[in-house]
Tab-separated table of C-alpha atoms in Angstrom:
chain	number	residue	atom	x	y	z
A	90	MET	CA	-18.820	4.751	27.586
A	91	ALA	CA	-16.399	5.304	25.630
A	92	ASP	CA	-16.614	8.294	23.418
A	93	THR	CA	-17.420	7.375	19.789
A	94	VAL	CA	-15.951	9.468	16.492
A	95	VAL	CA	-18.646	10.253	13.851
A	96	TYR	CA	-17.295	10.604	10.521
A	97	ARG	CA	-19.124	13.139	8.125
A	98	ARG	CA	-19.279	12.294	4.200
A	99	ARG	CA	-17.317	15.246	3.248
A	100	THR	CA	-18.746	15.397	-0.162
A	101	VAL	CA	-18.344	18.690	-0.708
A	102	VAL	CA	-14.853	19.075	0.624
A	103	SER	CA	-14.214	16.093	-1.600
A	104	ALA	CA	-15.768	17.458	-4.430
A	105	LEU	CA	-13.369	21.056	-4.575
A	106	MET	CA	-10.216	18.733	-3.828
A	107	MET	CA	-11.219	16.774	-7.022
A	108	VAL	CA	-12.074	19.794	-9.494
A	109	PHE	CA	-8.547	21.115	-7.927
A	110	ALA	CA	-6.403	18.313	-9.136
A	111	LEU	CA	-8.335	17.520	-12.338
A	112	GLY	CA	-7.274	21.422	-12.852
A	113	LEU	CA	-3.662	21.364	-12.151
A	114	GLY	CA	-3.558	18.476	-14.388
A	115	CYS	CA	-5.047	20.259	-17.204
A	116	ALA	CA	-2.401	23.470	-16.144
A	117	GLY	CA	0.335	21.316	-16.469
A	118	TYR	CA	-0.770	20.219	-20.231
A	119	LEU	CA	-1.845	23.053	-21.246
A	120	LEU	CA	1.670	25.246	-20.096
A	121	VAL	CA	3.745	22.203	-21.629
A	122	GLY	CA	2.706	22.990	-25.254
A	123	LEU	CA	2.788	27.589	-24.347
A	124	ASN	CA	5.670	27.320	-23.218
A	125	GLN	CA	7.494	24.763	-26.045
A	126	ASN	CA	5.321	25.630	-29.009
A	127	GLY	CA	4.056	29.134	-28.122
A	128	ALA	CA	0.742	27.775	-28.351
A	129	LEU	CA	-2.153	25.110	-27.262
A	130	PRO	CA	-1.685	21.196	-27.520
A	131	ALA	CA	-3.828	20.585	-31.316
A	132	ASP	CA	-5.408	18.254	-29.498
A	133	TRP	CA	-6.213	19.548	-26.087
A	134	VAL	CA	-9.759	19.820	-26.223
A	135	THR	CA	-9.804	15.410	-26.284
A	136	ALA	CA	-7.516	15.016	-24.054
A	137	LEU	CA	-8.937	17.399	-21.586
A	138	ALA	CA	-12.016	16.322	-21.696
A	139	ALA	CA	-11.075	12.116	-21.535
A	140	TRP	CA	-9.192	13.609	-17.911
A	141	VAL	CA	-11.985	15.471	-16.450
A	142	VAL	CA	-14.387	12.179	-17.563
A	143	LEU	CA	-11.980	9.983	-16.362
A	144	GLY	CA	-11.156	11.784	-13.022
A	145	GLY	CA	-15.490	12.413	-12.455
A	146	VAL	CA	-16.429	9.321	-13.222
A	147	ALA	CA	-13.927	7.596	-10.684
A	148	TRP	CA	-15.019	10.107	-8.062
A	149	GLY	CA	-18.645	9.365	-9.298
A	150	VAL	CA	-18.527	5.906	-8.382
A	151	VAL	CA	-16.440	6.758	-4.996
A	152	ARG	CA	-19.478	8.828	-3.793
A	153	TRP	CA	-21.748	5.836	-4.599
A	154	ARG	CA	-20.388	3.000	-3.171
A	155	LEU	CA	-18.414	4.479	-0.580
A	156	PRO	CA	-19.930	7.764	0.781
A	157	TYR	CA	-17.679	7.537	4.191
A	158	ALA	CA	-14.441	6.692	2.024
A	159	ASP	CA	-12.002	9.340	2.833
A	160	PRO	CA	-12.428	12.308	0.893
A	161	LEU	CA	-8.306	13.315	0.238
A	162	LEU	CA	-7.238	10.010	-1.141
A	163	LEU	CA	-8.844	10.317	-4.627
A	164	PRO	CA	-8.074	13.796	-5.367
A	165	LEU	CA	-4.347	13.076	-3.984
A	166	VAL	CA	-4.072	10.281	-6.636
A	167	PHE	CA	-5.409	12.314	-9.614
A	168	LEU	CA	-3.206	15.437	-8.366
A	169	LEU	CA	-0.131	12.755	-8.749
A	170	ASN	CA	-1.508	11.881	-12.210
A	171	GLY	CA	-1.941	14.577	-13.482
A	172	LEU	CA	1.601	15.689	-12.826
A	173	GLY	CA	2.779	12.390	-13.788
A	174	LEU	CA	0.588	12.462	-17.487
A	175	SER	CA	1.332	16.279	-17.895
A	176	MET	CA	5.582	15.069	-17.384
A	177	ILE	CA	5.453	12.487	-19.863
A	178	TYR	CA	3.822	15.203	-22.526
A	179	ARG	CA	6.398	17.079	-22.125
A	180	LEU	CA	8.929	14.523	-22.243
A	181	ASP	CA	7.054	13.748	-25.611
A	182	GLN	CA	7.596	17.100	-27.342
A	183	ALA	CA	11.521	15.638	-27.221
A	184	ASP	CA	11.732	12.531	-29.116
A	185	ARG	CA	8.062	12.991	-30.782
A	186	LEU	CA	6.785	9.952	-29.189
A	187	ALA	CA	3.112	9.444	-27.906
A	188	SER	CA	3.725	7.972	-24.750
A	189	ALA	CA	1.250	10.498	-22.925
A	190	ASN	CA	-1.566	8.676	-25.501
A	191	LEU	CA	-0.613	5.415	-24.411
A	192	GLN	CA	-0.177	6.317	-20.959
A	193	MET	CA	-4.020	8.000	-20.660
A	194	MET	CA	-5.427	4.728	-22.399
A	195	TRP	CA	-3.940	2.772	-19.380
A	196	LEU	CA	-5.792	5.220	-16.839
A	197	GLY	CA	-9.058	4.769	-18.509
A	198	ALA	CA	-7.759	0.714	-18.142
A	199	SER	CA	-7.105	1.531	-14.734
A	200	VAL	CA	-10.233	3.518	-13.458
A	201	VAL	CA	-12.294	0.630	-15.416
A	202	VAL	CA	-10.797	-1.619	-12.787
A	203	PHE	CA	-10.461	0.366	-10.066
A	204	CYS	CA	-14.546	1.095	-10.469
A	205	GLY	CA	-15.183	-2.300	-10.751
A	206	VAL	CA	-13.449	-3.456	-7.385
A	207	VAL	CA	-15.259	-0.159	-5.757
A	208	VAL	CA	-19.118	-1.638	-7.369
A	209	LEU	CA	-18.329	-5.948	-6.278
A	210	LEU	CA	-15.996	-5.687	-3.190
A	211	ARG	CA	-18.787	-4.594	-0.470
A	212	ASP	CA	-16.432	-5.478	2.214
A	213	HIS	CA	-12.796	-6.089	2.211
A	214	ARG	CA	-13.218	-8.937	5.181
A	215	VAL	CA	-14.097	-11.635	2.499
A	216	LEU	CA	-10.593	-11.309	0.807
A	217	GLN	CA	-9.726	-13.061	4.146
A	218	ARG	CA	-11.325	-16.130	3.489
A	219	TYR	CA	-9.131	-17.666	0.863
A	220	THR	CA	-5.713	-17.426	2.907
A	221	TYR	CA	-3.532	-19.753	1.394
A	222	LEU	CA	-4.829	-19.382	-2.360
A	223	TRP	CA	-4.065	-15.810	-2.116
A	224	PHE	CA	-0.548	-16.967	-1.529
A	225	LEU	CA	-0.465	-19.720	-4.829
A	226	ALA	CA	-1.682	-16.973	-6.841
A	227	GLY	CA	0.843	-14.214	-5.790
A	228	PHE	CA	3.877	-16.611	-6.091
A	229	LEU	CA	2.529	-18.068	-9.671
A	230	LEU	CA	2.233	-14.853	-10.648
A	231	LEU	CA	6.149	-14.271	-9.289
A	232	LEU	CA	7.958	-16.807	-11.257
A	233	THR	CA	5.374	-16.076	-14.618
A	234	PRO	CA	8.296	-14.680	-16.120
A	235	LEU	CA	10.140	-17.692	-16.039
A	236	VAL	CA	7.960	-19.271	-18.604
A	237	PRO	CA	9.763	-19.910	-21.329
A	238	GLY	CA	8.635	-18.118	-24.356
A	239	LEU	CA	6.670	-15.792	-21.931
A	240	GLY	CA	8.673	-13.946	-19.901
A	241	LYS	CA	11.214	-11.158	-21.143
A	242	GLU	CA	14.629	-9.743	-19.630
A	243	SER	CA	15.024	-6.238	-19.898
A	244	HIS	CA	17.899	-3.848	-17.799
A	245	GLY	CA	19.282	-7.112	-16.637
A	246	ALA	CA	16.487	-8.045	-15.214
A	247	ARG	CA	13.403	-11.479	-16.174
A	248	ILE	CA	10.302	-9.339	-14.199
A	249	TRP	CA	8.412	-9.104	-17.958
A	250	ILE	CA	6.110	-11.067	-19.918
A	251	ARG	CA	4.665	-10.384	-23.126
A	252	LEU	CA	1.189	-10.212	-24.076
A	253	GLY	CA	0.294	-9.527	-28.265
A	254	SER	CA	2.129	-6.550	-28.704
A	255	PHE	CA	2.160	-4.967	-25.012
A	256	SER	CA	4.214	-6.246	-22.160
A	257	PHE	CA	3.143	-6.642	-18.481
A	258	GLN	CA	4.552	-6.954	-15.131
A	259	PRO	CA	2.630	-9.634	-13.021
A	260	ALA	CA	4.722	-8.486	-9.760
A	261	GLU	CA	2.560	-5.509	-9.575
A	262	ILE	CA	-0.457	-7.554	-9.112
A	263	ALA	CA	1.420	-9.762	-6.794
A	264	LYS	CA	2.205	-7.181	-4.677
A	265	ILE	CA	-1.218	-6.632	-3.617
A	266	VAL	CA	-2.162	-10.393	-3.770
A	267	LEU	CA	0.355	-11.148	-1.356
A	268	SER	CA	-0.120	-8.407	0.901
A	269	ILE	CA	-3.532	-9.856	1.214
A	270	ALA	CA	-2.592	-12.886	1.878
A	271	PHE	CA	-0.022	-11.520	4.868
A	272	ALA	CA	-2.369	-9.674	6.302
A	273	SER	CA	-5.059	-13.202	6.276
A	274	TYR	CA	-2.191	-15.506	7.644
A	275	LEU	CA	-1.051	-12.854	10.164
A	276	VAL	CA	-4.361	-12.291	11.957
A	277	GLU	CA	-4.305	-16.195	12.207
A	278	LYS	CA	-0.489	-16.858	13.229
A	279	ARG	CA	-0.101	-13.752	15.284
A	280	ASP	CA	-0.358	-15.049	18.810
A	281	VAL	CA	2.159	-17.879	17.512
A	282	LEU	CA	4.517	-15.111	16.599
A	283	ALA	CA	4.448	-13.112	18.790
A	284	THR	CA	5.773	-15.529	21.498
A	285	ALA	CA	8.828	-14.640	23.161
A	286	GLY	CA	12.002	-16.937	23.082
A	287	ARG	CA	15.350	-15.928	24.617
A	288	ARG	CA	16.638	-12.483	25.738
A	289	PHE	CA	19.532	-10.445	24.143
A	290	LEU	CA	20.525	-6.932	24.934
A	291	GLY	CA	16.605	-6.082	26.599
A	292	ILE	CA	15.200	-7.593	23.381
A	293	ASP	CA	13.123	-10.855	23.416
A	294	PHE	CA	14.557	-13.051	20.347
A	295	PRO	CA	11.407	-15.032	18.683
A	296	ARG	CA	11.883	-19.151	18.619
A	297	ALA	CA	13.675	-20.601	16.788
A	298	ARG	CA	10.450	-22.537	15.600
A	299	ASP	CA	8.732	-19.872	14.731
A	300	LEU	CA	10.906	-18.832	12.249
A	301	GLY	CA	10.103	-20.804	9.497
A	302	PRO	CA	7.184	-18.021	8.168
A	303	ILE	CA	10.185	-15.347	7.641
A	304	GLY	CA	12.648	-18.273	6.763
A	305	VAL	CA	9.919	-19.137	3.995
A	306	VAL	CA	9.879	-16.043	2.594
A	307	TRP	CA	13.589	-15.159	2.779
A	308	VAL	CA	14.192	-18.467	0.581
A	309	PHE	CA	11.167	-17.347	-2.177
A	310	SER	CA	12.851	-13.560	-1.755
A	311	LEU	CA	16.326	-15.620	-2.922
A	312	ILE	CA	14.655	-17.483	-5.611
A	313	ILE	CA	13.375	-14.262	-7.650
A	314	LEU	CA	16.836	-12.473	-6.870
A	315	VAL	CA	18.531	-15.964	-8.464
A	316	PHE	CA	16.320	-16.216	-11.643
A	317	GLU	CA	14.638	-12.961	-11.863
A	318	LYS	CA	18.074	-10.944	-10.872
A	319	ASP	CA	15.211	-8.515	-9.989
A	320	LEU	CA	17.268	-6.914	-6.218
A	321	GLY	CA	13.862	-3.830	-6.481
A	322	THR	CA	10.841	-6.659	-6.366
A	323	THR	CA	13.170	-8.912	-3.694
A	324	LEU	CA	13.552	-5.923	-1.329
A	325	LEU	CA	10.280	-4.945	-2.066
A	326	PHE	CA	7.776	-8.199	-0.836
A	327	PHE	CA	10.758	-8.916	1.740
A	328	GLY	CA	10.426	-5.296	3.267
A	329	LEU	CA	6.721	-5.951	2.805
A	330	PHE	CA	6.374	-8.850	4.896
A	331	VAL	CA	8.636	-8.189	7.851
A	332	ALA	CA	6.570	-5.021	8.036
A	333	MET	CA	3.577	-6.566	8.821
A	334	LEU	CA	4.542	-8.997	10.808
A	335	TYR	CA	6.567	-6.120	13.182
A	336	VAL	CA	2.983	-4.563	13.375
A	337	ALA	CA	1.405	-7.901	13.915
A	338	THR	CA	3.157	-8.787	16.329
A	339	GLU	CA	4.985	-5.773	17.890
A	340	ARG	CA	7.960	-7.124	18.210
A	341	PRO	CA	10.752	-5.030	17.314
A	342	SER	CA	13.441	-8.213	16.916
A	343	TRP	CA	11.147	-9.825	13.838
A	344	ALA	CA	12.699	-5.849	12.486
A	345	ILE	CA	16.231	-6.643	13.622
A	346	LEU	CA	16.115	-9.870	11.840
A	347	GLY	CA	14.617	-8.645	8.608
A	348	VAL	CA	17.204	-5.537	8.510
A	349	VAL	CA	19.874	-8.477	8.510
A	350	MET	CA	17.943	-10.757	5.935
A	351	VAL	CA	17.654	-7.958	3.831
A	352	GLY	CA	21.184	-7.230	3.790
A	353	ALA	CA	22.370	-10.639	3.216
A	354	LEU	CA	19.644	-10.616	0.199
A	355	GLY	CA	22.039	-7.438	-0.635
A	356	VAL	CA	24.992	-9.252	-0.574
A	357	VAL	CA	24.142	-12.100	-2.695
A	358	GLY	CA	22.484	-9.527	-5.416
A	359	TYR	CA	26.227	-8.312	-5.502
A	360	SER	CA	28.217	-10.845	-5.225
A	361	MET	CA	26.183	-12.464	-8.200
A	362	PHE	CA	25.177	-10.386	-10.738
A	363	ASP	CA	27.102	-7.245	-13.063
A	364	HIS	CA	24.063	-4.876	-12.797
A	365	VAL	CA	23.455	-5.104	-9.573
A	366	GLN	CA	27.234	-4.509	-8.981
A	367	THR	CA	26.957	-1.442	-11.262
A	368	ARG	CA	24.599	0.416	-9.646
A	369	PHE	CA	26.300	0.108	-6.600
A	370	SER	CA	29.250	1.659	-7.539
A	371	SER	CA	26.998	4.112	-9.539
A	372	TRP	CA	25.421	5.089	-6.162
A	373	LEU	CA	28.987	5.372	-4.573
A	374	ASN	CA	31.168	7.158	-6.701
A	375	PRO	CA	29.024	7.706	-10.202
A	376	PHE	CA	31.960	9.761	-12.016
A	377	THR	CA	34.186	6.656	-12.184
A	378	ASP	CA	32.747	5.642	-15.323
A	379	TYR	CA	30.259	8.219	-16.856
A	380	ASP	CA	28.844	5.890	-19.734
A	381	LYS	CA	28.162	3.342	-17.172
A	382	ASN	CA	26.366	6.046	-14.582
A	383	LEU	CA	24.893	8.177	-17.104
A	384	GLN	CA	21.660	7.803	-15.682
A	385	VAL	CA	22.648	9.114	-11.849
A	386	ILE	CA	25.138	11.455	-13.350
A	387	SER	CA	22.764	13.625	-15.833
A	388	ALA	CA	20.287	13.227	-12.691
A	389	GLN	CA	22.608	15.311	-10.621
A	390	PHE	CA	22.888	17.405	-12.919
A	391	GLY	CA	19.820	18.309	-13.778
A	392	PHE	CA	19.089	19.055	-10.027
A	393	ALA	CA	21.885	21.477	-10.002
A	394	TRP	CA	20.563	23.119	-12.709
A	395	GLY	CA	16.918	23.226	-11.231
A	396	GLY	CA	18.204	24.704	-8.001
A	397	LEU	CA	15.764	25.211	-5.175
A	398	PHE	CA	12.635	26.441	-7.432
A	399	GLY	CA	13.491	24.582	-10.181
A	400	THR	CA	13.404	25.797	-14.426
A	401	GLY	CA	10.026	26.017	-14.951
A	402	TRP	CA	7.125	23.584	-16.185
A	403	GLY	CA	8.465	23.103	-19.652
A	404	LEU	CA	11.731	25.316	-19.834
A	405	GLY	CA	14.203	22.516	-18.579
A	406	ARG	CA	16.520	20.250	-20.511
A	407	PRO	CA	15.211	16.779	-17.926
A	408	TYR	CA	15.310	14.313	-21.486
A	409	LEU	CA	19.087	14.222	-21.398
A	410	THR	CA	18.646	11.703	-19.054
A	411	PRO	CA	17.815	8.278	-19.803
A	412	LEU	CA	14.457	6.921	-18.895
A	413	SER	CA	13.077	10.223	-17.596
A	414	LYS	CA	9.748	8.825	-17.933
A	415	ASN	CA	10.366	5.923	-16.030
A	416	ASP	CA	12.260	5.446	-13.232
A	417	PHE	CA	13.814	8.631	-13.703
A	418	ILE	CA	10.765	11.026	-13.845
A	419	GLY	CA	11.392	12.686	-10.094
A	420	ALA	CA	14.646	13.833	-11.456
A	421	ALA	CA	12.821	15.536	-14.043
A	422	LEU	CA	10.220	16.620	-12.397
A	423	GLY	CA	13.021	18.016	-9.764
A	424	GLU	CA	14.571	19.999	-12.851
A	425	GLU	CA	11.928	21.793	-13.489
A	426	LEU	CA	10.063	22.388	-10.471
A	427	GLY	CA	13.301	22.650	-8.321
A	428	LEU	CA	13.563	21.079	-4.541
A	429	PHE	CA	10.752	22.638	-3.491
A	430	GLY	CA	8.201	21.040	-6.276
A	431	LEU	CA	10.026	17.627	-5.775
A	432	CYS	CA	9.387	18.128	-1.890
A	433	ALA	CA	6.054	19.033	-2.479
A	434	VAL	CA	5.584	15.624	-4.609
A	435	VAL	CA	6.809	13.624	-2.046
A	436	MET	CA	4.382	14.988	0.613
A	437	LEU	CA	1.920	14.265	-1.613
A	438	PHE	CA	2.667	10.478	-1.151
A	439	GLY	CA	2.843	10.985	2.614
A	440	ILE	CA	-0.134	12.693	3.484
A	441	ILE	CA	-1.366	9.579	1.367
A	442	VAL	CA	0.113	7.070	3.267
A	443	ALA	CA	-0.432	8.838	6.598
A	444	ARG	CA	-4.467	8.638	6.162
A	445	VAL	CA	-4.295	5.022	5.714
A	446	LEU	CA	-2.005	4.997	8.596
A	447	ARG	CA	-4.818	6.635	10.569
A	448	ALA	CA	-7.958	4.347	9.027
A	449	ALA	CA	-5.615	1.422	10.292
A	450	LEU	CA	-5.374	3.078	14.023
A	451	GLY	CA	-8.879	3.221	13.693
A	452	SER	CA	-10.026	0.455	12.188
A	453	ASN	CA	-11.611	-2.191	15.207
A	454	GLU	CA	-10.816	-5.752	13.016
A	455	PRO	CA	-7.179	-6.960	13.184
A	456	PHE	CA	-7.400	-7.983	9.152
A	457	GLY	CA	-8.197	-4.227	7.983
A	458	LYS	CA	-5.687	-3.108	10.334
A	459	LEU	CA	-2.709	-5.299	8.665
A	460	LEU	CA	-4.084	-4.518	5.629
A	461	ALA	CA	-4.116	-0.641	5.377
A	462	THR	CA	-0.616	-1.028	7.087
A	463	GLY	CA	0.394	-2.985	4.271
A	464	LEU	CA	-0.823	-1.276	1.800
A	465	ALA	CA	1.049	2.147	3.150
A	466	PHE	CA	4.049	0.343	3.882
A	467	ALA	CA	4.116	-0.665	0.266
A	468	PHE	CA	3.822	2.766	-1.185
A	469	ALA	CA	5.846	4.452	1.248
A	470	LEU	CA	8.515	1.780	0.792
A	471	GLN	CA	8.585	2.630	-3.023
A	472	VAL	CA	8.608	6.009	-2.686
A	473	PHE	CA	11.475	5.661	-0.287
A	474	VAL	CA	13.607	3.863	-2.200
A	475	ILE	CA	12.744	5.416	-5.864
A	476	THR	CA	13.395	8.903	-4.324
A	477	GLY	CA	16.516	7.602	-2.498
A	478	GLY	CA	17.809	6.376	-5.622
A	479	ILE	CA	17.395	9.258	-7.876
A	480	THR	CA	19.006	11.389	-5.604
A	481	ARG	CA	22.131	9.079	-4.278
A	482	LEU	CA	19.904	8.537	-0.699
A	483	LEU	CA	20.213	5.113	-1.592
A	484	PRO	CA	21.608	2.252	-4.632
A	485	LEU	CA	18.584	2.195	-7.965
A	486	THR	CA	16.541	-1.105	-7.877
A	487	GLY	CA	14.639	-0.298	-10.754
A	488	LEU	CA	11.343	0.489	-8.669
A	489	THR	CA	9.029	3.081	-10.227
A	490	THR	CA	7.080	5.990	-8.540
A	491	PRO	CA	3.613	5.525	-7.936
A	492	PHE	CA	0.812	7.237	-10.479
A	493	VAL	CA	3.412	9.208	-11.632
A	494	SER	CA	6.168	6.550	-13.823
A	495	GLN	CA	4.903	5.841	-17.075
A	496	GLY	CA	3.804	2.244	-17.034
A	497	GLY	CA	1.021	0.510	-17.664
A	498	SER	CA	0.906	-2.687	-15.038
A	499	SER	CA	1.889	-0.958	-12.406
A	500	LEU	CA	-0.769	1.553	-12.558
A	501	ILE	CA	-3.512	-0.814	-12.985
A	502	SER	CA	-1.895	-2.455	-9.594
A	503	ASN	CA	-2.102	0.979	-7.742
A	504	TYR	CA	-4.980	1.777	-8.601
A	505	ILE	CA	-6.884	-1.141	-7.424
A	506	MET	CA	-4.901	-0.753	-3.492
A	507	LEU	CA	-6.064	2.954	-4.081
A	508	ALA	CA	-9.406	0.726	-4.435
A	509	LEU	CA	-8.881	-1.386	-1.136
A	510	MET	CA	-7.328	1.622	0.533
A	511	LEU	CA	-10.796	3.627	0.025
A	512	ALA	CA	-12.673	0.528	0.985
A	513	ILE	CA	-10.866	0.384	4.374
A	514	THR	CA	-11.585	3.752	5.902
A	515	HIS	CA	-15.363	3.682	4.780
A	516	GLN	CA	-15.584	0.286	6.753
A	517	VAL	CA	-13.264	2.370	9.341
A	518	ARG	CA	-15.571	6.138	9.470
A	519	ARG	CA	-19.322	4.608	8.573
A	520	PRO	CA	-21.125	5.038	11.235
A	521	GLN	CA	-22.370	1.358	12.764
A	522	ALA	CA	-25.944	1.939	12.466
A	523	GLU	CA	-25.519	1.855	8.572
A	524	ALA	CA	-23.265	-1.419	8.735
A	525	PRO	CA	-25.292	-3.695	5.995
A	526	ALA	CA	-26.559	-6.944	6.956
A	527	GLY	CA	-25.034	-10.009	6.084
A	528	GLU	CA	-22.375	-12.293	7.098
A	529	PHE	CA	-20.079	-9.730	9.294
A	530	ALA	CA	-23.014	-7.741	10.735
A	531	SER	CA	-23.394	-10.316	14.054
A	532	LEU	CA	-19.370	-8.967	14.829
A	533	SER	CA	-19.412	-6.541	17.817
A	534	ALA	CA	-16.273	-3.964	17.894
A	535	GLU	CA	-15.271	-5.794	20.874
A	536	ALA	CA	-14.840	-9.226	18.874
A	537	THR	CA	-13.695	-7.546	16.136
A	538	GLN	CA	-10.639	-5.503	18.106
A	539	ALA	CA	-7.309	-6.252	17.447
A	540	ILE	CA	-6.056	-6.702	21.067
A	541	PRO	CA	-9.321	-8.103	22.880
A	542	ALA	CA	-10.757	-5.860	26.008
A	543	ILE	CA	-9.910	-6.652	29.050
A	544	ARG	CA	-12.808	-7.104	31.262
A	545	ALA	CA	-12.773	-5.754	35.296
A	546	ALA	CA	-13.525	-9.032	37.301
A	547	ALA	CA	-16.257	-8.004	39.843
A	548	PRO	CA	-14.678	-6.754	43.301
A	549	GLU	CA	-15.143	-9.628	46.299
A	550	PRO	CA	-17.648	-9.276	49.059
A	551	ARG	CA	-15.903	-8.038	52.296
A	552	ALA	CA	-15.078	-10.092	54.542
A	553	ASP	CA	-17.123	-8.836	57.306
A	554	THR	CA	-20.188	-7.767	54.813
A	555	PRO	CA	-23.494	-9.918	56.687
A	556	ARG	CA	-24.767	-12.167	54.356
A	557	PRO	CA	-29.177	-12.205	55.149
A	558	ASP	CA	-30.512	-15.418	56.391
A	559	PRO	CA	-33.094	-17.057	54.189
A	560	ALA	CA	-34.852	-18.138	56.684
A	561	ALA	CA	-35.353	-14.944	58.189
A	562	PHE	CA	-37.500	-14.467	55.258
A	563	GLY	CA	-39.536	-17.411	55.258
A	564	ALA	CA	-37.798	-18.309	51.665
A	565	THR	CA	-37.329	-21.785	51.609
A	566	GLN	CA	-34.710	-23.369	48.421
A	567	PRO	CA	-35.827	-22.303	45.088
A	568	VAL	CA	-37.325	-25.235	42.865
A	569	GLY	CA	-34.770	-26.334	40.925
A	570	MET	CA	-31.866	-25.054	42.597
A	571	ASP	CA	-30.135	-28.436	42.788
A	572	ASP	CA	-31.397	-29.721	39.771
A	573	PRO	CA	-28.771	-28.684	36.734
A	574	THR	CA	-31.548	-28.627	34.149
A	575	VAL	CA	-32.851	-25.648	35.433
A	576	PRO	CA	-31.441	-22.485	34.919
A	577	HIS	CA	-30.995	-20.162	38.219
A	578	PRO	CA	-32.876	-16.938	37.355
A	579	ILE	CA	-29.598	-14.563	38.514
A	580	ALA	CA	-27.020	-16.868	37.435
A	581	SER	CA	-23.957	-16.335	34.691
A	582	PRO	CA	-24.828	-17.216	31.665
A	583	ASP	CA	-22.448	-20.225	30.421
A	584	PRO	CA	-19.451	-18.302	28.551
A	585	ARG	CA	-19.478	-20.920	25.776
A	586	SER	CA	-22.514	-19.819	24.293
A	587	ARG	CA	-20.969	-16.093	24.057
A	588	GLU	CA	-18.192	-17.868	22.259
A	589	GLU	CA	-21.061	-19.443	19.930
A	590	ASP	CA	-22.432	-15.664	18.891
A	591	LEU	CA	-18.941	-14.254	17.435
A	592	THR	CA	-18.212	-17.336	16.078
């Protein structure tokens, strides 16, 4: 019998990590006031009380509803969120704005939505039922900014909608919806998409008839690029589908085709839009045009000023970099925390991705595997692209840093993704004896494996083995042996009966 991994709840570990994360957020907030003004912030009691209450409520709901969820995910997220809030408040001191207060309000809304998803979503597998509804909802969300009078263009891209005095980015919610749709679709169609076609250079490429799904997603990504002029969202969604397709089929040819098609999207964007050309020129040689490339140039000077260990929290000048609360908040962290501090922040994201991928590997059902992989890849791709953009490893794409950058729609969507990841890790780590009775309770571990187990065939009897003669024991033909309606006492059951049990 195979060994069974038994996970413990780790409540104490999770509580200690949560206290550390909340404490670090409080320390960052207080240090800004001390280093900037020589005194504690005027509203420090109210701000820190709200911060601790929100963190405590989120932690309590998770331990109540998902006691076996990964104990590190929520503390790591609040650690990143605390750093982001402290940096936004630090930048408020320069431009005399109250962006941190607004971001705290968005955090409150995000925690409410997060707790709602944790409480209501008892089993993530129920999401698999509505594949094409998820696709329809995701595509409609992506196209919403094109509605006249509702969409709003900002920095060359039309990806926002205005709701009263607030602006919202529907692509952030579409990221979650399409992750669910991709996972559900690939669970159903993976056997067909994994069929090998022609072999070239030692790689089995897919058949031409199987290129339909990736072609449809590519065309839709091209529509987003042409009409909404947003290269970052386009690359995120198409890259997400290609990554999940590769994981589902284990065919490297899909990844190769995806890279080629991503390159084609980049060529189309560069040839059609001036702001994409500006981003490429600022990536290759930003100092040729100081006015157009001010963001990238200021970020490079900030990194140089910060060095390895940074100027100190609240002691630098990150406000000189435009959009330092949004796209370039990583440059602000790099200036005041140094290269080591920025690497530590990236490592926190790496730990989150690694923990979710570990849960995906441990899941015994394919939908959970693919959904966890897709959510982890979305985080990893977003962090890699934005960090590469501010450090000039990659061209800028307009994506934000999850949980750190200012923005309400991004924060809410990231907390929904966190709730889904916690639900999946809870299902993976929970003892089988505590599985809830219901629609999925009859599914055995074998029935929900991504790759069905291969049963060893019973060995054939040796030719020289003597067979006993029934007449020697006075036995006669058993009653009903010739009657097909009477089952033989040792006959194997009809294999169809097992298939019916598993449906």
